Amino acid sequence: MLFEEVAKYYEKLEGISSRLGMIDILTEMFKKAKKEEMKPLIYMTQGMLAPPFEGIEIGIAEKLAEESIAIATGYSKEEVEKSFKKTGDLGVTAEQLMAQSKLKRMTKEKFEAREVFERMKKIAQTSGEGSKEAKIKELAELLASSSPLEARYIVRFALGELRLGVGDATILEALSKVATGERSFKEKLENAYNICSDLGTIGEVLVEQGMKGIENFKVSLFKPIRPALAERLPTAEEILERMGGKCAVESKYDGLRAQVHVDKKSKRVEIFSRRLERLTDMFPEIVKAALDETKGNSLIFEGEAISYDEITGQFRPFQETIQRKRKHGVEEKSEELPLHLFAFDLLYYNGEDYLDKPYEERRKKLEEVIQGNGTIRLADRIIATTPQEIDRYFEDVVSNGLEGIVAKDLKARYIAGARKFSWIKMKRSYKGELTDTVDLVIVGYYTGKGSRAEFGFGGLLAAVYNDKKDMFETITKIGTGFTEQMMQDFKKMLEKIKVEKKPARVDALIEPDFWVVPKYVITVKADEITKSPMHTAGRHEENGVEVGYALRFPRIVGGGIREDKSPEEATTTKEIIEMFNQQRKTKLTDAAP
Ligand code: AMP
């Protein structure tokens, strides 16, 4: 398949305003791909060179891409920069300058999509001395032989910002249509995806082995399993009722979720984040402990990594734990802020898949596998049969500086990639009004007015994720909680992903000054969830009027982007409705005499 053809499909995707339309375009494109093209084509459409857990980042710096464009088109660097200032999209700049190139286009055969992919991979992997120049040269050569439209997507791909707004669920639905002609096979594909987190492999298996291959998908070491997520309930009574009168209650550690894959024979350990990114190099002490402090030859277990002060017995806040991710000097940090991993689940042991075993059996095995009191420890838990036991345990952990509890259904299997009531969290802040925060996806932004005009940033339009529809539904505008630095940072980040019109997966009634591809998640605090005719979150009819949910007095907290969450991991519409109902219940109880 020629890259030119792919670029044309991408252009169509950018122009489409419905999600179903998007799926049709993707289906048509995937149908045309040969077996060996499927994997690169899927990664490319995700804007990646490999699945996220392989850690092959593309993200070439803007300055560097500008230089390549200058070389490929014969314009000066200043001219490229000037055009970029105008378009706000270096891909479009490349396209326009290629169309009016001062140089003769190098004549060559047309590119195969795979060739572009391989060459981009090579550019990304070039490192060491002189690598900057080599990257500029390689990218310039690629651009010099490409058409203007191809250049648009090559540059965007190189920057790590395709701006297509295609999500994992969208690709899975398209693959389902490729396989069966309808979208209903998606669930089976999703199950396979949940245990390997690699859409490229799913696509490849599908074309090579058909649906049988997908149905027989098994857990394998070093391919991360998509994490199980917790539902929430506000009281111990409701939790126990939901769990059928008996459940496990674990401490909820507010750290960084880590999935640890260990193979003792090759001494290989990999640690993956909740978003399935490779965290291995960030946690050298956990890598060592995973080999030294566990039993068995091969295992996958999950836990929460958190800084813990041995002397005071206090847990450190999440922000301190993730400093590691931001700062270099992991070595020093591991001495200054030693981490512990509190293990709470076992997913694979000595070649055996544990996902379908009941929680209690997985936990018993985990207790056998992890016995020490070193860097890796077991998450603390009790078995409760009364609400009083749950409440007592809750008060106890909160007084130790933890966030709350996670109740677990003793009989439930590990449900990868889904938020289900087999895990229920109850956090410190749930009691009373809406003091819990929500995680929202930025879908647009406003330019500033008054004193904010100088930043070119005045606030955000934010959405929740409707996982049933795979759509982002707006819930609020946010203009409060930003420092000047944050405004500058947001402006810079959002400019890179702004798009001309409302992305197909965004459902909105209001127009921001600029739309952006749903990509960044922020944490927001609000006073209350209310109903509003302006927003599309959970929109339904009430007394003949269409209303959605909205936030009252929203403000951004936590200092910026939640790097550990993807847009599909933001708070869901369903959760907002549940929170709204819980809030109403609390109010009613409060008002009672
Ligand atoms: P939340 O991020 O508020 O949805 O809460 C779920 C998260 O709590 C999980 O993704 C884990 O990172 C974290 N967590 C902490 N302790 C536990 C535990 N004992 N069991 C499960 N998850 C836990």
Coordinates of C-alpha atoms and ligand atoms in Angstrom, one line a residue:
M1 CA 0.0 0.0 0.0
L2 CA 1.4 3.3 -1.0
F3 CA 1.9 6.0 1.7
E4 CA 0.2 8.4 -0.7
E5 CA -3.0 6.4 -0.3
V6 CA -2.6 6.3 3.5
A7 CA -2.2 10.1 3.5
K8 CA -5.4 10.5 1.5
Y9 CA -7.2 8.3 4.1
Y10 CA -5.8 10.5 6.9
E11 CA -7.0 13.6 5.1
K12 CA -10.5 12.0 4.9
L13 CA -10.4 11.1 8.6
E14 CA -9.6 14.7 9.4
G15 CA -12.5 16.0 7.4
I16 CA -15.1 13.6 8.8
S17 CA -17.4 14.8 11.5
S18 CA -19.0 11.5 12.6
R19 CA -17.5 8.6 14.5
L20 CA -19.2 6.0 12.4
G21 CA -17.8 7.7 9.3
M22 CA -14.4 7.4 10.8
I23 CA -14.8 3.7 11.3
D24 CA -15.9 3.3 7.7
I25 CA -12.8 5.1 6.5
L26 CA -10.5 3.0 8.7
T27 CA -12.2 -0.2 7.6
E28 CA -11.7 0.6 4.0
M29 CA -8.0 1.4 4.6
F30 CA -7.3 -1.7 6.7
K31 CA -9.0 -3.9 4.1
K32 CA -6.6 -2.7 1.5
A33 CA -3.5 -3.5 3.6
K34 CA -1.5 -6.7 2.9
K35 CA -0.8 -9.0 5.8
E36 CA 2.6 -7.6 6.5
E37 CA 1.4 -4.1 6.3
M38 CA -1.3 -4.4 9.0
K39 CA 1.0 -3.9 12.0
P40 CA 2.8 -0.8 10.8
L41 CA -0.4 0.7 9.4
I42 CA -2.1 0.3 12.7
Y43 CA 0.8 1.8 14.7
M44 CA 1.1 4.6 12.3
T45 CA -2.6 5.4 12.6
Q46 CA -2.2 5.5 16.4
G47 CA 0.7 7.9 15.8
M48 CA 3.2 5.5 17.2
L49 CA 6.1 3.4 16.0
A50 CA 5.5 0.5 18.3
P51 CA 3.0 -0.3 21.1
P52 CA 3.4 2.2 24.0
F53 CA 5.0 -0.3 26.3
E54 CA 8.1 -0.7 24.0
G55 CA 9.0 2.9 24.8
I56 CA 10.1 3.8 21.3
E57 CA 9.1 7.5 21.3
I58 CA 8.9 9.3 18.1
G59 CA 8.5 13.0 19.2
I60 CA 11.1 14.8 17.2
A61 CA 11.7 18.4 18.4
E62 CA 10.0 21.1 16.4
K63 CA 13.2 23.0 15.8
L64 CA 14.7 20.0 14.3
A65 CA 11.7 19.3 12.0
E66 CA 11.8 23.0 10.9
E67 CA 15.4 22.5 9.8
S68 CA 14.5 19.4 7.8
I69 CA 11.6 21.3 6.1
A70 CA 14.0 24.1 5.3
I71 CA 16.5 21.8 3.6
A72 CA 13.7 19.9 1.8
T73 CA 12.1 23.0 0.4
G74 CA 14.9 25.5 -0.1
Y75 CA 13.3 28.0 2.2
S76 CA 15.3 29.6 5.0
K77 CA 14.8 28.5 8.6
E78 CA 13.3 31.9 9.4
E79 CA 10.8 31.5 6.6
V80 CA 9.8 28.1 7.8
E81 CA 9.4 29.6 11.3
K82 CA 7.3 32.4 10.0
S83 CA 5.0 30.1 8.2
F84 CA 4.7 27.9 11.3
K85 CA 3.7 30.9 13.4
K86 CA 0.9 31.5 10.9
T87 CA -0.4 28.0 10.5
G88 CA 0.2 26.7 14.1
D89 CA 0.7 23.3 12.5
L90 CA 4.2 22.3 11.3
G91 CA 2.6 19.6 9.1
V92 CA 0.5 22.2 7.2
T93 CA 3.6 24.4 7.0
A94 CA 5.5 21.5 5.4
E95 CA 2.6 20.8 3.0
Q96 CA 2.4 24.5 1.9
L97 CA 6.1 24.9 1.5
M98 CA 6.5 21.7 -0.4
A99 CA 3.7 22.8 -2.8
Q100 CA 5.7 26.0 -3.5
S101 CA 9.1 24.3 -3.1
K102 CA 12.1 26.3 -4.4
L103 CA 13.8 23.0 -5.2
K104 CA 12.9 20.5 -7.8
R105 CA 11.2 17.5 -6.2
M106 CA 13.4 14.5 -6.2
T107 CA 12.0 12.1 -8.7
K108 CA 11.6 8.7 -7.3
E109 CA 9.2 5.8 -7.2
K110 CA 6.3 6.4 -4.8
F111 CA 6.8 5.4 -1.2
E112 CA 5.4 2.3 0.3
A113 CA 3.7 3.0 3.6
R114 CA 5.9 0.5 5.2
E115 CA 9.0 2.3 4.0
V116 CA 7.9 5.5 5.5
F117 CA 7.2 3.7 8.8
E118 CA 10.6 2.0 8.8
R119 CA 12.5 5.2 8.0
M120 CA 10.7 7.0 10.7
K121 CA 11.6 4.3 13.1
K122 CA 15.2 4.6 12.1
I123 CA 15.1 8.3 12.7
A124 CA 13.6 7.8 16.1
Q125 CA 16.2 5.3 17.1
T126 CA 19.2 7.2 15.9
S127 CA 21.1 8.2 19.0
G128 CA 24.5 9.3 20.3
E129 CA 27.0 11.8 18.9
G130 CA 26.0 13.6 15.7
S131 CA 22.5 12.1 15.9
K132 CA 20.8 15.4 15.7
E133 CA 22.3 16.2 12.3
A134 CA 21.6 12.7 11.1
K135 CA 18.0 13.0 12.1
I136 CA 17.6 16.3 10.3
K137 CA 19.2 14.9 7.2
E138 CA 17.1 11.7 7.2
L139 CA 13.9 13.6 7.7
A140 CA 14.8 16.1 5.0
E141 CA 15.5 13.3 2.5
L142 CA 12.2 11.7 3.2
L143 CA 10.4 15.1 2.8
A144 CA 12.2 16.0 -0.4
S145 CA 10.8 13.0 -2.2
S146 CA 7.3 13.3 -0.8
S147 CA 4.2 15.0 -2.1
P148 CA 2.8 18.0 -0.2
L149 CA 0.0 15.9 1.4
E150 CA 2.5 13.2 2.4
A151 CA 4.7 15.8 3.9
R152 CA 1.8 17.0 6.1
Y153 CA 1.5 13.6 7.7
I154 CA 5.2 12.8 7.8
V155 CA 6.0 15.9 9.8
R156 CA 3.1 15.4 12.1
F157 CA 4.0 11.8 12.6
A158 CA 7.6 12.9 13.3
L159 CA 6.4 15.3 15.9
G160 CA 4.2 12.7 17.5
E161 CA 1.0 14.6 16.8
L162 CA -1.0 13.2 13.9
R163 CA -4.1 15.1 15.1
L164 CA -6.5 12.4 13.7
G165 CA -8.3 11.8 17.0
V166 CA -8.5 8.0 16.4
G167 CA -9.0 6.1 19.6
D168 CA -8.2 2.4 20.4
A169 CA -11.9 1.6 20.4
T170 CA -12.4 3.2 17.0
I171 CA -9.6 1.0 15.6
L172 CA -11.0 -2.1 17.2
E173 CA -14.4 -1.5 15.7
A174 CA -12.9 -1.0 12.3
L175 CA -11.0 -4.3 12.7
S176 CA -14.2 -6.0 13.6
K177 CA -15.7 -4.8 10.4
V178 CA -12.7 -5.9 8.4
A179 CA -13.1 -9.4 9.9
T180 CA -16.9 -9.9 9.9
G181 CA -18.4 -7.0 8.1
E182 CA -20.0 -5.8 11.3
R183 CA -19.0 -4.0 14.5
S184 CA -20.2 -6.7 16.9
F185 CA -17.0 -8.8 16.9
K186 CA -15.4 -5.9 18.7
E187 CA -16.0 -7.4 22.1
K188 CA -13.8 -10.4 21.3
L189 CA -11.1 -8.2 19.9
E190 CA -11.3 -6.1 23.0
N191 CA -10.8 -9.1 25.2
A192 CA -7.7 -10.0 23.3
Y193 CA -6.5 -6.4 23.3
N194 CA -7.1 -6.2 27.1
I195 CA -4.5 -8.9 27.7
C196 CA -1.8 -7.8 25.2
S197 CA -2.3 -4.0 24.9
D198 CA -1.0 -4.2 21.3
L199 CA -3.4 -3.2 18.5
G200 CA -0.8 -4.0 15.9
T201 CA -0.5 -7.5 17.0
I202 CA -4.3 -7.9 17.2
G203 CA -4.5 -6.7 13.6
E204 CA -1.8 -9.0 12.5
V205 CA -3.3 -12.1 14.2
L206 CA -6.6 -11.2 12.8
V207 CA -5.4 -11.3 9.2
E208 CA -3.1 -14.2 9.7
Q209 CA -5.3 -16.6 11.8
G210 CA -8.7 -15.1 11.6
M211 CA -11.2 -15.0 14.5
K212 CA -9.9 -18.3 15.9
G213 CA -6.5 -16.7 16.6
I214 CA -8.3 -13.8 18.5
E215 CA -10.4 -16.2 20.5
N216 CA -7.4 -18.2 21.6
F217 CA -5.4 -15.2 22.8
K218 CA -3.3 -15.8 25.9
V219 CA -1.4 -13.7 28.4
S220 CA 2.3 -13.5 27.7
L221 CA 5.2 -12.2 29.6
F222 CA 6.4 -8.6 28.8
K223 CA 3.2 -7.7 27.1
P224 CA 1.2 -5.6 29.6
I225 CA -2.3 -6.5 30.6
R226 CA -4.7 -3.6 30.7
P227 CA -5.4 -2.9 34.3
A228 CA -8.7 -3.7 36.1
L229 CA -10.3 -0.5 37.5
A230 CA -12.5 0.1 40.5
E231 CA -16.0 1.4 40.7
R232 CA -16.9 3.7 43.6
L233 CA -19.5 3.7 46.3
P234 CA -19.9 6.2 49.2
T235 CA -20.8 3.9 52.1
A236 CA -19.7 0.7 53.7
E237 CA -23.3 -0.5 53.7
E238 CA -23.7 -0.1 50.0
I239 CA -20.3 -1.8 49.4
L240 CA -21.2 -4.8 51.4
E241 CA -24.6 -5.2 49.9
R242 CA -23.1 -5.1 46.4
M243 CA -20.5 -7.7 47.4
G244 CA -23.2 -10.1 48.8
G245 CA -22.4 -9.7 52.5
K246 CA -18.7 -10.6 52.5
C247 CA -15.6 -9.1 50.8
A248 CA -11.9 -8.3 51.1
V249 CA -11.0 -4.8 52.0
E250 CA -7.6 -3.5 51.1
S251 CA -5.7 -0.3 51.8
K252 CA -5.8 2.1 48.9
Y253 CA -2.3 3.4 48.4
D254 CA -2.0 6.7 46.6
G255 CA 1.1 6.0 44.5
L256 CA 1.8 4.9 41.0
R257 CA 0.3 1.7 39.7
A258 CA 2.9 -0.7 38.6
Q259 CA 2.6 -4.0 36.7
V260 CA 5.7 -6.1 37.1
H261 CA 6.7 -8.8 34.7
V262 CA 9.5 -11.1 35.8
D263 CA 11.5 -13.8 34.1
K264 CA 14.1 -15.2 36.5
K265 CA 15.8 -17.3 33.9
S266 CA 16.8 -14.4 31.7
K267 CA 16.8 -12.1 34.7
R268 CA 14.6 -9.8 32.8
V269 CA 12.1 -7.5 34.6
E270 CA 9.8 -4.9 33.1
I271 CA 7.5 -2.5 34.9
F272 CA 4.5 -0.9 33.2
S273 CA 2.4 2.0 34.3
R274 CA -1.4 2.2 34.4
R275 CA -1.1 3.6 30.9
L276 CA 1.1 0.7 29.9
E277 CA 4.2 2.8 29.5
R278 CA 7.5 1.3 30.4
L279 CA 8.6 2.5 33.8
T280 CA 11.4 0.0 34.3
D281 CA 14.3 2.5 34.4
M282 CA 12.5 4.7 36.9
F283 CA 12.4 2.0 39.6
P284 CA 15.8 0.2 39.9
E285 CA 15.1 -0.9 43.4
I286 CA 11.8 -2.6 42.4
V287 CA 13.5 -4.3 39.5
K288 CA 16.1 -5.8 41.9
A289 CA 13.5 -6.7 44.5
A290 CA 11.3 -8.4 41.8
L291 CA 14.1 -10.8 41.2
D292 CA 15.3 -11.2 44.8
E293 CA 12.2 -11.0 46.9
T294 CA 9.7 -13.2 45.0
K295 CA 9.3 -17.0 44.4
G296 CA 8.7 -18.7 41.1
N297 CA 10.4 -18.6 37.7
S298 CA 8.1 -16.3 35.9
L299 CA 5.3 -14.0 37.1
I300 CA 3.2 -11.0 36.5
F301 CA 2.0 -9.1 39.5
E302 CA 0.5 -5.8 40.2
G303 CA 0.9 -3.3 43.0
E304 CA 1.2 0.4 43.9
A305 CA 4.6 2.0 44.1
I306 CA 4.7 4.6 46.8
S307 CA 7.3 6.5 48.9
Y308 CA 7.1 5.5 52.4
D309 CA 8.9 7.0 55.4
E310 CA 10.1 4.1 57.5
I311 CA 10.8 6.3 60.5
T312 CA 7.5 8.1 60.8
G313 CA 5.5 5.3 59.2
Q314 CA 3.8 7.9 57.0
F315 CA 3.1 7.5 53.3
R316 CA 4.2 10.4 51.1
P317 CA 1.8 12.1 48.7
F318 CA 1.5 10.9 45.1
Q319 CA 3.1 14.1 43.8
E320 CA 6.3 13.2 45.6
T321 CA 6.3 9.7 44.3
I322 CA 6.0 10.8 40.7
Q323 CA 8.8 13.3 40.9
R324 CA 10.9 10.4 39.7
K325 CA 9.1 10.4 36.4
R326 CA 9.8 14.1 35.8
K327 CA 13.3 14.5 37.1
H328 CA 16.4 12.9 36.0
G329 CA 18.8 11.5 38.6
V330 CA 16.7 8.4 39.4
E331 CA 19.7 7.1 41.4
E332 CA 19.7 9.9 43.9
K333 CA 15.9 9.9 44.1
S334 CA 15.9 6.2 45.0
E335 CA 18.1 7.0 48.0
E336 CA 16.3 10.2 49.0
L337 CA 12.8 8.8 48.5
P338 CA 12.9 5.0 48.7
L339 CA 10.0 3.3 47.2
H340 CA 8.0 0.3 48.3
L341 CA 5.7 -1.7 46.1
F342 CA 2.5 -2.8 47.8
A343 CA 1.5 -5.8 45.7
F344 CA -2.3 -6.5 45.4
D345 CA -2.7 -8.9 42.6
L346 CA -1.2 -11.9 40.8
L347 CA -2.0 -12.3 37.1
Y348 CA 0.4 -14.9 35.9
Y349 CA 2.6 -17.5 37.6
N350 CA 5.1 -20.0 36.2
G351 CA 3.5 -20.1 32.7
E352 CA -0.1 -20.2 34.1
D353 CA -2.6 -17.5 33.3
Y354 CA -4.3 -16.4 36.6
L355 CA -6.8 -13.9 35.2
D356 CA -9.8 -16.3 35.4
K357 CA -9.1 -17.6 38.9
P358 CA -11.1 -16.0 41.7
Y359 CA -9.6 -13.1 43.6
E360 CA -9.2 -15.2 46.8
E361 CA -7.1 -17.8 45.0
R362 CA -4.9 -15.2 43.3
R363 CA -4.4 -13.5 46.7
K364 CA -3.5 -16.7 48.4
K365 CA -0.9 -17.5 45.7
L366 CA 0.4 -13.9 46.0
E367 CA 0.9 -14.4 49.7
E368 CA 3.0 -17.5 48.9
V369 CA 5.0 -15.7 46.2
I370 CA 5.7 -12.5 48.2
Q371 CA 6.6 -13.1 51.8
G372 CA 9.3 -10.7 52.6
N373 CA 9.2 -7.3 54.3
G374 CA 11.6 -5.6 52.0
T375 CA 10.9 -3.3 49.0
I376 CA 8.0 -5.5 47.9
R377 CA 5.3 -6.0 50.4
L378 CA 1.7 -7.3 50.4
A379 CA -1.1 -4.8 50.3
D380 CA -2.7 -4.8 53.7
R381 CA -6.2 -6.2 53.9
I382 CA -9.0 -7.6 56.0
I383 CA -12.0 -9.8 55.3
A384 CA -15.1 -8.0 56.3
T385 CA -18.7 -9.2 56.9
T386 CA -20.2 -6.1 58.6
P387 CA -20.2 -2.4 57.6
Q388 CA -18.7 -1.6 61.0
E389 CA -15.6 -3.6 60.2
I390 CA -15.2 -1.8 56.9
D391 CA -15.7 1.6 58.5
R392 CA -13.2 0.9 61.3
Y393 CA -10.6 -0.3 58.8
F394 CA -11.3 2.8 56.6
E395 CA -10.7 5.2 59.5
D396 CA -7.6 3.3 60.4
V397 CA -5.9 3.6 57.0
V398 CA -7.0 7.2 56.5
S399 CA -5.3 8.1 59.8
N400 CA -2.1 6.6 58.5
G401 CA -2.2 9.0 55.6
L402 CA -3.7 6.7 53.0
E403 CA -6.5 7.6 50.6
G404 CA -9.1 5.0 51.5
I405 CA -9.9 1.5 50.7
V406 CA -10.6 -0.9 47.8
A407 CA -13.1 -3.6 48.5
K408 CA -12.8 -6.7 46.4
D409 CA -15.2 -9.4 45.5
L410 CA -13.7 -12.7 46.8
K411 CA -15.0 -14.7 43.8
A412 CA -14.4 -12.4 40.9
R413 CA -11.9 -13.0 38.2
Y414 CA -9.5 -10.3 37.2
I415 CA -11.4 -8.2 34.7
A416 CA -8.7 -6.6 32.5
G417 CA -9.3 -3.1 31.1
A418 CA -12.7 -2.6 32.7
R419 CA -14.2 -0.7 35.6
K420 CA -16.5 -3.1 37.4
F421 CA -18.1 -3.6 40.8
S422 CA -15.8 -6.5 41.6
W423 CA -13.5 -3.8 42.9
I424 CA -15.1 -0.9 44.7
K425 CA -13.2 2.1 46.0
M426 CA -14.2 4.3 48.9
K427 CA -12.0 7.4 49.3
R428 CA -11.5 9.8 52.2
S429 CA -13.3 12.6 50.3
Y430 CA -16.5 10.8 49.4
K431 CA -18.3 11.4 52.6
G432 CA -20.4 14.5 52.3
E433 CA -20.6 16.8 49.3
L434 CA -18.6 16.5 46.1
T435 CA -15.2 16.9 47.4
D436 CA -13.9 14.1 45.2
T437 CA -12.0 15.2 42.1
V438 CA -12.9 14.2 38.5
D439 CA -10.5 13.6 35.6
L440 CA -11.5 15.4 32.5
V441 CA -10.3 15.5 28.9
I442 CA -9.5 18.8 27.3
V443 CA -11.4 19.2 24.0
G444 CA -11.0 22.9 23.4
Y445 CA -9.6 26.1 24.7
Y446 CA -10.4 29.8 24.8
T447 CA -8.1 32.7 24.1
G448 CA -7.8 35.1 27.0
K449 CA -9.7 38.2 27.6
G450 CA -8.5 41.2 29.6
S451 CA -5.3 40.5 31.5
R452 CA -5.2 37.0 30.1
A453 CA -5.1 38.2 26.5
E454 CA -1.3 38.4 26.6
F455 CA -1.1 34.7 27.3
G456 CA -3.5 33.9 24.5
F457 CA -5.2 31.5 26.9
G458 CA -8.3 32.0 28.9
G459 CA -9.6 28.6 29.9
L460 CA -10.6 25.1 28.8
L461 CA -13.5 23.2 27.5
A462 CA -13.5 19.8 29.2
A463 CA -15.3 16.5 28.7
V464 CA -15.9 13.2 30.3
Y465 CA -15.6 9.9 28.4
N466 CA -18.7 8.0 27.4
D467 CA -17.2 4.5 27.1
K468 CA -20.4 3.0 25.7
K469 CA -20.4 5.4 22.8
D470 CA -16.6 6.0 22.6
M471 CA -17.3 9.7 22.6
F472 CA -16.2 12.7 24.7
E473 CA -19.1 14.6 26.1
T474 CA -18.6 18.2 27.4
I475 CA -19.2 18.8 31.1
T476 CA -17.7 22.2 31.9
K477 CA -15.6 25.2 31.0
I478 CA -12.7 25.9 33.4
G479 CA -11.2 29.3 33.9
T480 CA -9.9 29.0 37.5
G481 CA -6.9 27.5 39.2
F482 CA -4.3 28.4 36.5
T483 CA -1.0 30.1 37.4
E484 CA 0.6 32.3 34.8
Q485 CA 3.1 29.6 34.1
M486 CA 0.3 27.0 33.6
M487 CA -1.5 29.3 31.2
Q488 CA 1.7 29.6 29.1
D489 CA 2.3 25.9 29.3
F490 CA -1.3 25.0 28.3
K491 CA -1.2 27.4 25.4
K492 CA 2.0 25.8 24.1
M493 CA 0.8 22.3 24.5
L494 CA -2.7 22.8 23.1
E495 CA -1.5 24.7 20.1
K496 CA 0.2 21.6 18.9
I497 CA -3.0 19.6 18.9
K498 CA -5.5 22.1 17.7
V499 CA -7.7 21.2 14.8
E500 CA -9.9 23.2 12.5
K501 CA -13.2 21.7 13.5
K502 CA -14.8 19.7 16.2
P503 CA -13.2 16.3 16.3
A504 CA -15.5 13.4 15.3
R505 CA -15.4 11.8 18.7
V506 CA -16.4 15.0 20.6
D507 CA -20.0 15.7 21.3
A508 CA -20.6 19.3 22.1
L509 CA -23.2 22.1 21.9
I510 CA -20.8 24.9 22.6
E511 CA -17.9 26.1 20.5
P512 CA -14.5 26.9 22.1
D513 CA -12.2 29.3 20.4
F514 CA -10.1 26.3 19.3
W515 CA -10.8 22.7 19.2
V516 CA -8.1 20.2 20.2
V517 CA -7.8 16.5 19.6
P518 CA -8.8 14.7 22.9
K519 CA -5.4 13.8 24.4
Y520 CA -4.8 15.5 27.7
V521 CA -6.4 14.7 31.0
I522 CA -6.6 17.2 33.9
T523 CA -7.9 16.8 37.4
V524 CA -10.7 19.1 38.4
K525 CA -12.4 19.9 41.6
A526 CA -15.9 21.4 41.7
D527 CA -18.5 22.2 44.3
E528 CA -21.3 20.2 42.9
I529 CA -22.6 18.3 39.8
T530 CA -25.6 20.1 38.4
K531 CA -27.8 19.8 35.3
S532 CA -27.4 22.0 32.3
P533 CA -28.8 22.4 28.8
M534 CA -25.4 23.5 27.6
H535 CA -23.4 20.3 28.1
T536 CA -23.7 16.9 26.5
A537 CA -22.4 14.7 29.4
G538 CA -25.2 12.2 30.0
R539 CA -27.6 14.2 28.0
H540 CA -31.2 13.0 28.3
E541 CA -34.7 14.3 28.2
E542 CA -36.4 15.6 31.4
N543 CA -39.9 17.1 31.2
G544 CA -39.5 17.7 27.5
V545 CA -36.2 19.4 27.8
E546 CA -32.8 18.0 26.9
V547 CA -30.3 18.3 29.8
G548 CA -26.8 17.1 30.5
Y549 CA -24.6 17.2 33.5
A550 CA -22.3 20.1 34.4
L551 CA -19.9 21.1 37.2
R552 CA -20.4 24.1 39.5
F553 CA -17.4 26.2 40.3
P554 CA -14.8 24.0 38.6
R555 CA -11.1 24.6 39.2
I556 CA -8.1 22.8 38.0
V557 CA -6.0 21.1 40.6
G558 CA -2.8 19.2 40.7
G559 CA -0.7 21.7 38.7
G560 CA -1.4 20.5 35.1
I561 CA -1.7 17.5 32.9
R562 CA -2.3 14.0 34.4
E563 CA 0.5 12.2 32.5
D564 CA -0.5 8.9 33.9
K565 CA -4.0 8.9 32.3
S566 CA -5.1 8.6 28.7
P567 CA -8.3 10.3 27.5
E568 CA -10.1 7.0 27.6
E569 CA -9.2 6.7 31.3
A570 CA -10.8 10.0 32.3
T571 CA -13.9 10.0 34.5
T572 CA -16.8 8.4 32.5
T573 CA -20.3 9.7 31.9
K574 CA -21.6 6.7 33.9
E575 CA -19.4 7.7 36.9
I576 CA -20.7 11.3 36.8
I577 CA -24.3 10.0 36.8
E578 CA -23.5 7.8 39.8
M579 CA -21.8 10.7 41.6
F580 CA -24.7 12.9 40.9
N581 CA -27.1 10.4 42.4
Q582 CA -24.9 9.8 45.4
Q583 CA -24.6 13.6 46.0
R584 CA -28.4 13.8 45.9
K585 CA -28.7 11.0 48.4
T586 CA -26.3 12.7 50.8
K587 CA -28.2 16.0 50.5
L588 CA -31.5 14.2 51.2
T589 CA -30.0 12.6 54.3
D590 CA -28.5 15.8 55.5
A591 CA -31.8 17.6 55.1
A592 CA -33.6 15.0 57.2
P593 CA -34.4 16.0 60.7
Ligands
AMP1 P1 -8.6 5.5 41.1 O1 -7.3 5.9 40.4 O2 -9.0 6.5 42.1 O3 -9.6 5.1 40.1 O4 -8.3 4.3 42.0 C1 -7.9 3.0 41.5 C2 -6.4 3.0 41.6 O5 -6.0 2.8 43.0 C3 -5.7 1.8 41.0 O6 -5.5 2.1 39.6 C4 -4.4 1.6 41.7 O7 -3.4 2.4 41.1 C5 -4.7 2.2 43.1 N1 -4.6 1.3 44.2 C6 -4.0 1.5 45.4 N2 -4.1 0.5 46.2 C7 -4.8 -0.4 45.6 C8 -5.3 -1.8 45.9 N3 -5.0 -2.3 47.1 N4 -6.0 -2.4 45.0 C9 -6.3 -1.9 43.8 N5 -5.9 -0.7 43.4 C10 -5.2 0.1 44.3

